[in-house]
Amino acid sequence: MPDPAPRSPKAEQTRAAIAEAAMRLFRAEGYDRTTMRAIAREAGVSVGNAYYYYGSKEHLVQAFYDRMQVEHAAAAQEALESERTFAGRLRAVLLAWLDVARPHHAFAGQFFRNAADPASPLSPFSPESAPAREASTAIFEQVVSGSDLKVAAGLRRELPGLLWLLQMGVVLFWVYDASPDQQRSRVLVERLVPVVDRLARLSRLPVVRGVVDDVVGLIGSLREV
């Protein structure tokens, strides 16, 4: 549950302890079987205190999403500061996400079962997930803005959001990836990035520009509905 007031170091420590306790129980017991009472007991706080900081299990997962975005941005920062090619920047950002997410793969499927429900607050498209979604899209804005890629203005506006959708596809593949250390997901990124780079650069060709304009128009129409 968000608290707009500044928190004391002790309050931040308590909040972090509750979140860490929740992640431990989600891994050990599963998301559905874990209760707020169990989380409070694991964290060494009262149930009321747990609900003060997090209004529900969904709020705890949202906090996890938010933390993942902070870690992802930090992991990608060095590449974004040094790499200038669009393909190199996109590859680095997607691989950085896989690195950050790797410790959580064992219970990612449990979250996905809930996130796949369009009505769930855990859906990546839900209003509750907006802060994490916007933070992730901002990383892809950096990917585009600092790169050598030149595309039409309309596509340029939509590209960070489209790249976020691309990452959602990679996430879905990763959730189901049973290969050792999810190596197939890394192969997917390595093979997919050159294709995306090539398609983006082809979008400037006159023979393709009309199709690109149609796609951008379609995205705009869907946003207005």
PDB file of C-alpha atoms in Angstrom:
ATOM      1  CA  MET A   1       0.000   0.000   0.000  1.00  0.00           C
ATOM      2  CA  PRO A   2       1.736   3.179  -1.080  1.00  0.00           C
ATOM      3  CA  ASP A   3       2.498   5.696   1.634  1.00  0.00           C
ATOM      4  CA  PRO A   4       3.220   9.207   0.297  1.00  0.00           C
ATOM      5  CA  ALA A   5       4.793  10.366   3.575  1.00  0.00           C
ATOM      6  CA  PRO A   6       8.562  10.070   4.015  1.00  0.00           C
ATOM      7  CA  ARG A   7       9.475   6.900   5.924  1.00  0.00           C
ATOM      8  CA  SER A   8      11.983   6.563   8.720  1.00  0.00           C
ATOM      9  CA  PRO A   9      14.914   4.162   8.286  1.00  0.00           C
ATOM     10  CA  LYS A  10      13.153   1.768  10.677  1.00  0.00           C
ATOM     11  CA  ALA A  11       9.969   1.889   8.605  1.00  0.00           C
ATOM     12  CA  GLU A  12      11.925   1.219   5.417  1.00  0.00           C
ATOM     13  CA  GLN A  13      13.660  -1.686   7.139  1.00  0.00           C
ATOM     14  CA  THR A  14      10.306  -3.130   8.216  1.00  0.00           C
ATOM     15  CA  ARG A  15       8.840  -2.685   4.750  1.00  0.00           C
ATOM     16  CA  ALA A  16      11.848  -4.427   3.172  1.00  0.00           C
ATOM     17  CA  ALA A  17      11.669  -7.261   5.718  1.00  0.00           C
ATOM     18  CA  ILE A  18       8.021  -7.904   4.863  1.00  0.00           C
ATOM     19  CA  ALA A  19       8.774  -7.951   1.139  1.00  0.00           C
ATOM     20  CA  GLU A  20      11.722 -10.328   1.595  1.00  0.00           C
ATOM     21  CA  ALA A  21       9.638 -12.611   3.807  1.00  0.00           C
ATOM     22  CA  ALA A  22       6.927 -12.708   1.161  1.00  0.00           C
ATOM     23  CA  MET A  23       9.410 -13.671  -1.562  1.00  0.00           C
ATOM     24  CA  ARG A  24      10.812 -16.477   0.597  1.00  0.00           C
ATOM     25  CA  LEU A  25       7.346 -17.880   1.218  1.00  0.00           C
ATOM     26  CA  PHE A  26       6.281 -17.484  -2.416  1.00  0.00           C
ATOM     27  CA  ARG A  27       9.303 -19.585  -3.402  1.00  0.00           C
ATOM     28  CA  ALA A  28       8.787 -22.195  -0.694  1.00  0.00           C
ATOM     29  CA  GLU A  29       4.978 -22.474  -0.489  1.00  0.00           C
ATOM     30  CA  GLY A  30       3.726 -20.945  -3.720  1.00  0.00           C
ATOM     31  CA  TYR A  31       1.864 -17.702  -4.237  1.00  0.00           C
ATOM     32  CA  ASP A  32      -1.652 -19.077  -3.807  1.00  0.00           C
ATOM     33  CA  ARG A  33      -0.905 -20.918  -0.548  1.00  0.00           C
ATOM     34  CA  THR A  34       0.915 -18.022   1.085  1.00  0.00           C
ATOM     35  CA  THR A  35      -1.227 -15.841   3.353  1.00  0.00           C
ATOM     36  CA  MET A  36      -0.612 -12.362   4.704  1.00  0.00           C
ATOM     37  CA  ARG A  37      -0.675 -13.890   8.214  1.00  0.00           C
ATOM     38  CA  ALA A  38       2.142 -16.263   7.247  1.00  0.00           C
ATOM     39  CA  ILE A  39       4.106 -13.400   5.687  1.00  0.00           C
ATOM     40  CA  ALA A  40       3.736 -11.339   8.863  1.00  0.00           C
ATOM     41  CA  ARG A  41       4.889 -14.278  11.003  1.00  0.00           C
ATOM     42  CA  GLU A  42       7.896 -14.874   8.709  1.00  0.00           C
ATOM     43  CA  ALA A  43       8.831 -11.188   8.880  1.00  0.00           C
ATOM     44  CA  GLY A  44       8.390 -11.000  12.650  1.00  0.00           C
ATOM     45  CA  VAL A  45       5.698  -8.313  12.556  1.00  0.00           C
ATOM     46  CA  SER A  46       2.017  -8.188  13.417  1.00  0.00           C
ATOM     47  CA  VAL A  47      -0.597  -8.906  10.754  1.00  0.00           C
ATOM     48  CA  GLY A  48      -1.824  -5.330  11.136  1.00  0.00           C
ATOM     49  CA  ASN A  49       1.674  -4.019  10.525  1.00  0.00           C
ATOM     50  CA  ALA A  50       1.994  -6.156   7.391  1.00  0.00           C
ATOM     51  CA  TYR A  51      -1.277  -4.755   6.059  1.00  0.00           C
ATOM     52  CA  TYR A  52      -0.178  -1.223   6.948  1.00  0.00           C
ATOM     53  CA  TYR A  53       2.744  -1.461   4.542  1.00  0.00           C
ATOM     54  CA  TYR A  54       1.125  -3.730   1.954  1.00  0.00           C
ATOM     55  CA  GLY A  55      -2.633  -3.837   1.548  1.00  0.00           C
ATOM     56  CA  SER A  56      -2.624  -7.323   0.032  1.00  0.00           C
ATOM     57  CA  LYS A  57      -0.440 -10.012  -1.512  1.00  0.00           C
ATOM     58  CA  GLU A  58      -0.968  -8.261  -4.848  1.00  0.00           C
ATOM     59  CA  HIS A  59       0.685  -5.136  -3.428  1.00  0.00           C
ATOM     60  CA  LEU A  60       3.661  -7.249  -2.414  1.00  0.00           C
ATOM     61  CA  VAL A  61       3.990  -8.615  -5.942  1.00  0.00           C
ATOM     62  CA  GLN A  62       3.747  -5.082  -7.325  1.00  0.00           C
ATOM     63  CA  ALA A  63       6.602  -4.124  -5.007  1.00  0.00           C
ATOM     64  CA  PHE A  64       8.541  -7.066  -6.436  1.00  0.00           C
ATOM     65  CA  TYR A  65       7.823  -5.831  -9.976  1.00  0.00           C
ATOM     66  CA  ASP A  66       9.012  -2.345  -9.017  1.00  0.00           C
ATOM     67  CA  ARG A  67      12.213  -3.701  -7.476  1.00  0.00           C
ATOM     68  CA  MET A  68      12.862  -5.784 -10.587  1.00  0.00           C
ATOM     69  CA  GLN A  69      12.634  -2.649 -12.731  1.00  0.00           C
ATOM     70  CA  VAL A  70      15.153  -0.826 -10.524  1.00  0.00           C
ATOM     71  CA  GLU A  71      17.542  -3.784 -10.720  1.00  0.00           C
ATOM     72  CA  HIS A  72      17.015  -4.105 -14.471  1.00  0.00           C
ATOM     73  CA  ALA A  73      17.792  -0.422 -15.051  1.00  0.00           C
ATOM     74  CA  ALA A  74      20.958  -0.692 -12.962  1.00  0.00           C
ATOM     75  CA  ALA A  75      22.076  -3.853 -14.763  1.00  0.00           C
ATOM     76  CA  ALA A  76      21.577  -2.259 -18.179  1.00  0.00           C
ATOM     77  CA  GLN A  77      23.094   1.124 -17.361  1.00  0.00           C
ATOM     78  CA  GLU A  78      26.717   0.391 -18.270  1.00  0.00           C
ATOM     79  CA  ALA A  79      25.761  -0.878 -21.732  1.00  0.00           C
ATOM     80  CA  LEU A  80      23.437   2.081 -22.304  1.00  0.00           C
ATOM     81  CA  GLU A  81      26.292   4.451 -21.459  1.00  0.00           C
ATOM     82  CA  SER A  82      28.842   2.795 -23.744  1.00  0.00           C
ATOM     83  CA  GLU A  83      26.989   1.107 -26.612  1.00  0.00           C
ATOM     84  CA  ARG A  84      25.648   3.214 -29.486  1.00  0.00           C
ATOM     85  CA  THR A  85      24.205   0.707 -31.950  1.00  0.00           C
ATOM     86  CA  PHE A  86      20.497   0.024 -31.634  1.00  0.00           C
ATOM     87  CA  ALA A  87      21.028  -3.735 -31.838  1.00  0.00           C
ATOM     88  CA  GLY A  88      23.748  -3.670 -29.186  1.00  0.00           C
ATOM     89  CA  ARG A  89      21.662  -1.592 -26.799  1.00  0.00           C
ATOM     90  CA  LEU A  90      18.546  -3.714 -27.276  1.00  0.00           C
ATOM     91  CA  ARG A  91      20.489  -6.955 -26.836  1.00  0.00           C
ATOM     92  CA  ALA A  92      22.136  -5.672 -23.651  1.00  0.00           C
ATOM     93  CA  VAL A  93      18.830  -4.574 -22.125  1.00  0.00           C
ATOM     94  CA  LEU A  94      17.026  -7.837 -22.869  1.00  0.00           C
ATOM     95  CA  LEU A  95      19.930  -9.960 -21.614  1.00  0.00           C
ATOM     96  CA  ALA A  96      20.178  -7.779 -18.496  1.00  0.00           C
ATOM     97  CA  TRP A  97      16.540  -8.591 -17.755  1.00  0.00           C
ATOM     98  CA  LEU A  98      17.268 -12.318 -18.035  1.00  0.00           C
ATOM     99  CA  ASP A  99      20.212 -11.922 -15.656  1.00  0.00           C
ATOM    100  CA  VAL A 100      18.121 -10.048 -13.082  1.00  0.00           C
ATOM    101  CA  ALA A 101      15.176 -12.427 -13.372  1.00  0.00           C
ATOM    102  CA  ARG A 102      17.217 -15.632 -13.258  1.00  0.00           C
ATOM    103  CA  PRO A 103      17.030 -16.196  -9.461  1.00  0.00           C
ATOM    104  CA  HIS A 104      13.234 -15.981  -9.610  1.00  0.00           C
ATOM    105  CA  HIS A 105      12.553 -18.450 -12.417  1.00  0.00           C
ATOM    106  CA  ALA A 106      11.518 -21.287 -10.096  1.00  0.00           C
ATOM    107  CA  PHE A 107       8.360 -19.494  -8.976  1.00  0.00           C
ATOM    108  CA  ALA A 108       7.753 -17.203 -11.964  1.00  0.00           C
ATOM    109  CA  GLY A 109       5.113 -19.554 -13.307  1.00  0.00           C
ATOM    110  CA  GLN A 110       3.077 -19.087 -10.124  1.00  0.00           C
ATOM    111  CA  PHE A 111       2.936 -15.346 -10.716  1.00  0.00           C
ATOM    112  CA  PHE A 112       2.190 -15.881 -14.387  1.00  0.00           C
ATOM    113  CA  ARG A 113      -0.938 -17.916 -13.655  1.00  0.00           C
ATOM    114  CA  ASN A 114      -2.370 -14.877 -11.904  1.00  0.00           C
ATOM    115  CA  ALA A 115      -0.864 -12.289 -14.260  1.00  0.00           C
ATOM    116  CA  ALA A 116      -2.392 -14.045 -17.289  1.00  0.00           C
ATOM    117  CA  ASP A 117      -5.886 -13.142 -16.047  1.00  0.00           C
ATOM    118  CA  PRO A 118      -6.790  -9.835 -17.761  1.00  0.00           C
ATOM    119  CA  ALA A 119      -8.777  -8.794 -14.681  1.00  0.00           C
ATOM    120  CA  SER A 120      -5.914  -9.478 -12.265  1.00  0.00           C
ATOM    121  CA  PRO A 121      -4.057  -6.506 -10.756  1.00  0.00           C
ATOM    122  CA  LEU A 122      -0.918  -8.567 -11.402  1.00  0.00           C
ATOM    123  CA  SER A 123      -1.415  -8.379 -15.169  1.00  0.00           C
ATOM    124  CA  PRO A 124       1.408  -6.354 -16.762  1.00  0.00           C
ATOM    125  CA  PHE A 125      -1.344  -4.364 -18.529  1.00  0.00           C
ATOM    126  CA  SER A 126      -3.315  -3.514 -15.369  1.00  0.00           C
ATOM    127  CA  PRO A 127      -3.569  -0.021 -13.868  1.00  0.00           C
ATOM    128  CA  GLU A 128      -1.828  -1.372 -10.760  1.00  0.00           C
ATOM    129  CA  SER A 129       1.173  -2.424 -12.866  1.00  0.00           C
ATOM    130  CA  ALA A 130       1.458   0.992 -14.514  1.00  0.00           C
ATOM    131  CA  PRO A 131       4.514   2.180 -12.494  1.00  0.00           C
ATOM    132  CA  ALA A 132       6.525  -0.959 -13.389  1.00  0.00           C
ATOM    133  CA  ARG A 133       5.295  -0.837 -17.001  1.00  0.00           C
ATOM    134  CA  GLU A 134       6.248   2.832 -17.361  1.00  0.00           C
ATOM    135  CA  ALA A 135       9.658   2.252 -15.765  1.00  0.00           C
ATOM    136  CA  SER A 136      10.345  -0.580 -18.194  1.00  0.00           C
ATOM    137  CA  THR A 137       9.171   1.451 -21.184  1.00  0.00           C
ATOM    138  CA  ALA A 138      11.481   4.268 -20.056  1.00  0.00           C
ATOM    139  CA  ILE A 139      14.437   1.868 -20.354  1.00  0.00           C
ATOM    140  CA  PHE A 140      13.457   1.156 -23.956  1.00  0.00           C
ATOM    141  CA  GLU A 141      13.128   4.888 -24.561  1.00  0.00           C
ATOM    142  CA  GLN A 142      16.790   5.085 -23.568  1.00  0.00           C
ATOM    143  CA  VAL A 143      17.586   2.208 -25.917  1.00  0.00           C
ATOM    144  CA  VAL A 144      16.146   4.156 -28.849  1.00  0.00           C
ATOM    145  CA  SER A 145      17.134   7.720 -27.956  1.00  0.00           C
ATOM    146  CA  GLY A 146      20.819   6.954 -27.410  1.00  0.00           C
ATOM    147  CA  SER A 147      21.213   4.731 -30.456  1.00  0.00           C
ATOM    148  CA  ASP A 148      22.171   5.171 -34.098  1.00  0.00           C
ATOM    149  CA  LEU A 149      18.671   4.164 -35.243  1.00  0.00           C
ATOM    150  CA  LYS A 150      16.781   6.559 -37.481  1.00  0.00           C
ATOM    151  CA  VAL A 151      13.100   5.880 -38.140  1.00  0.00           C
ATOM    152  CA  ALA A 152      10.030   7.889 -39.112  1.00  0.00           C
ATOM    153  CA  ALA A 153       8.675  10.182 -36.409  1.00  0.00           C
ATOM    154  CA  GLY A 154       5.443   8.217 -35.986  1.00  0.00           C
ATOM    155  CA  LEU A 155       7.253   4.934 -35.463  1.00  0.00           C
ATOM    156  CA  ARG A 156       9.792   6.641 -33.210  1.00  0.00           C
ATOM    157  CA  ARG A 157       7.002   7.667 -30.823  1.00  0.00           C
ATOM    158  CA  GLU A 158       5.627   4.144 -30.635  1.00  0.00           C
ATOM    159  CA  LEU A 159       8.890   2.211 -30.634  1.00  0.00           C
ATOM    160  CA  PRO A 160       9.611   2.150 -26.868  1.00  0.00           C
ATOM    161  CA  GLY A 161       6.146   0.728 -26.204  1.00  0.00           C
ATOM    162  CA  LEU A 162       6.547  -1.824 -28.984  1.00  0.00           C
ATOM    163  CA  LEU A 163       9.897  -2.891 -27.545  1.00  0.00           C
ATOM    164  CA  TRP A 164       8.242  -3.319 -24.144  1.00  0.00           C
ATOM    165  CA  LEU A 165       5.714  -5.642 -25.804  1.00  0.00           C
ATOM    166  CA  LEU A 166       8.648  -7.494 -27.363  1.00  0.00           C
ATOM    167  CA  GLN A 167      10.125  -7.959 -23.899  1.00  0.00           C
ATOM    168  CA  MET A 168       6.755  -9.308 -22.680  1.00  0.00           C
ATOM    169  CA  GLY A 169       7.063 -11.963 -25.382  1.00  0.00           C
ATOM    170  CA  VAL A 170      10.572 -12.807 -24.166  1.00  0.00           C
ATOM    171  CA  VAL A 171       9.252 -12.983 -20.586  1.00  0.00           C
ATOM    172  CA  LEU A 172       6.521 -15.425 -21.617  1.00  0.00           C
ATOM    173  CA  PHE A 173       9.091 -17.606 -23.413  1.00  0.00           C
ATOM    174  CA  TRP A 174      11.374 -17.443 -20.353  1.00  0.00           C
ATOM    175  CA  VAL A 175       8.578 -18.510 -17.979  1.00  0.00           C
ATOM    176  CA  TYR A 176       8.155 -21.724 -19.970  1.00  0.00           C
ATOM    177  CA  ASP A 177      11.867 -22.224 -20.686  1.00  0.00           C
ATOM    178  CA  ALA A 178      12.976 -25.466 -19.008  1.00  0.00           C
ATOM    179  CA  SER A 179      16.476 -25.487 -20.535  1.00  0.00           C
ATOM    180  CA  PRO A 180      19.467 -25.306 -18.140  1.00  0.00           C
ATOM    181  CA  ASP A 181      19.746 -21.750 -16.807  1.00  0.00           C
ATOM    182  CA  GLN A 182      17.140 -20.794 -19.425  1.00  0.00           C
ATOM    183  CA  GLN A 183      19.773 -20.789 -22.164  1.00  0.00           C
ATOM    184  CA  ARG A 184      17.088 -21.046 -24.848  1.00  0.00           C
ATOM    185  CA  SER A 185      15.823 -17.626 -23.761  1.00  0.00           C
ATOM    186  CA  ARG A 186      19.282 -16.170 -24.302  1.00  0.00           C
ATOM    187  CA  VAL A 187      19.450 -17.791 -27.735  1.00  0.00           C
ATOM    188  CA  LEU A 188      16.050 -16.261 -28.498  1.00  0.00           C
ATOM    189  CA  VAL A 189      17.337 -12.789 -27.637  1.00  0.00           C
ATOM    190  CA  GLU A 190      20.550 -13.222 -29.640  1.00  0.00           C
ATOM    191  CA  ARG A 191      18.643 -14.360 -32.730  1.00  0.00           C
ATOM    192  CA  LEU A 192      15.701 -11.980 -32.351  1.00  0.00           C
ATOM    193  CA  VAL A 193      17.580  -8.707 -31.921  1.00  0.00           C
ATOM    194  CA  PRO A 194      19.165  -8.651 -35.418  1.00  0.00           C
ATOM    195  CA  VAL A 195      15.717  -9.278 -36.936  1.00  0.00           C
ATOM    196  CA  VAL A 196      14.188  -6.382 -35.000  1.00  0.00           C
ATOM    197  CA  ASP A 197      17.120  -4.146 -35.929  1.00  0.00           C
ATOM    198  CA  ARG A 198      16.753  -5.016 -39.599  1.00  0.00           C
ATOM    199  CA  LEU A 199      12.994  -4.448 -39.621  1.00  0.00           C
ATOM    200  CA  ALA A 200      13.358  -1.102 -37.861  1.00  0.00           C
ATOM    201  CA  ARG A 201      15.916   0.114 -40.397  1.00  0.00           C
ATOM    202  CA  LEU A 202      13.841  -1.143 -43.330  1.00  0.00           C
ATOM    203  CA  SER A 203      10.950   1.003 -42.091  1.00  0.00           C
ATOM    204  CA  ARG A 204      12.567   4.049 -43.719  1.00  0.00           C
ATOM    205  CA  LEU A 205      12.419   2.573 -47.203  1.00  0.00           C
ATOM    206  CA  PRO A 206       9.638   4.096 -49.345  1.00  0.00           C
ATOM    207  CA  VAL A 207       8.277   0.678 -50.247  1.00  0.00           C
ATOM    208  CA  VAL A 208       7.800  -0.152 -46.542  1.00  0.00           C
ATOM    209  CA  ARG A 209       6.873   3.267 -45.182  1.00  0.00           C
ATOM    210  CA  GLY A 210       3.223   2.965 -46.121  1.00  0.00           C
ATOM    211  CA  VAL A 211       2.844  -0.257 -44.146  1.00  0.00           C
ATOM    212  CA  VAL A 212       4.631   1.306 -41.176  1.00  0.00           C
ATOM    213  CA  ASP A 213       2.262   4.286 -41.286  1.00  0.00           C
ATOM    214  CA  ASP A 214      -0.690   1.883 -41.315  1.00  0.00           C
ATOM    215  CA  VAL A 215       0.658   0.043 -38.273  1.00  0.00           C
ATOM    216  CA  VAL A 216       1.264   3.285 -36.381  1.00  0.00           C
ATOM    217  CA  GLY A 217      -2.247   4.414 -37.296  1.00  0.00           C
ATOM    218  CA  LEU A 218      -3.671   1.122 -36.053  1.00  0.00           C
ATOM    219  CA  ILE A 219      -1.876   1.509 -32.710  1.00  0.00           C
ATOM    220  CA  GLY A 220      -3.252   5.023 -32.366  1.00  0.00           C
ATOM    221  CA  SER A 221      -6.797   3.841 -33.144  1.00  0.00           C
ATOM    222  CA  LEU A 222      -6.611   1.073 -30.545  1.00  0.00           C
ATOM    223  CA  ARG A 223      -5.382   3.546 -27.937  1.00  0.00           C
ATOM    224  CA  GLU A 224      -8.417   5.769 -28.541  1.00  0.00           C
ATOM    225  CA  VAL A 225     -10.989   2.970 -28.111  1.00  0.00           C
TER     226      VAL A 225
END
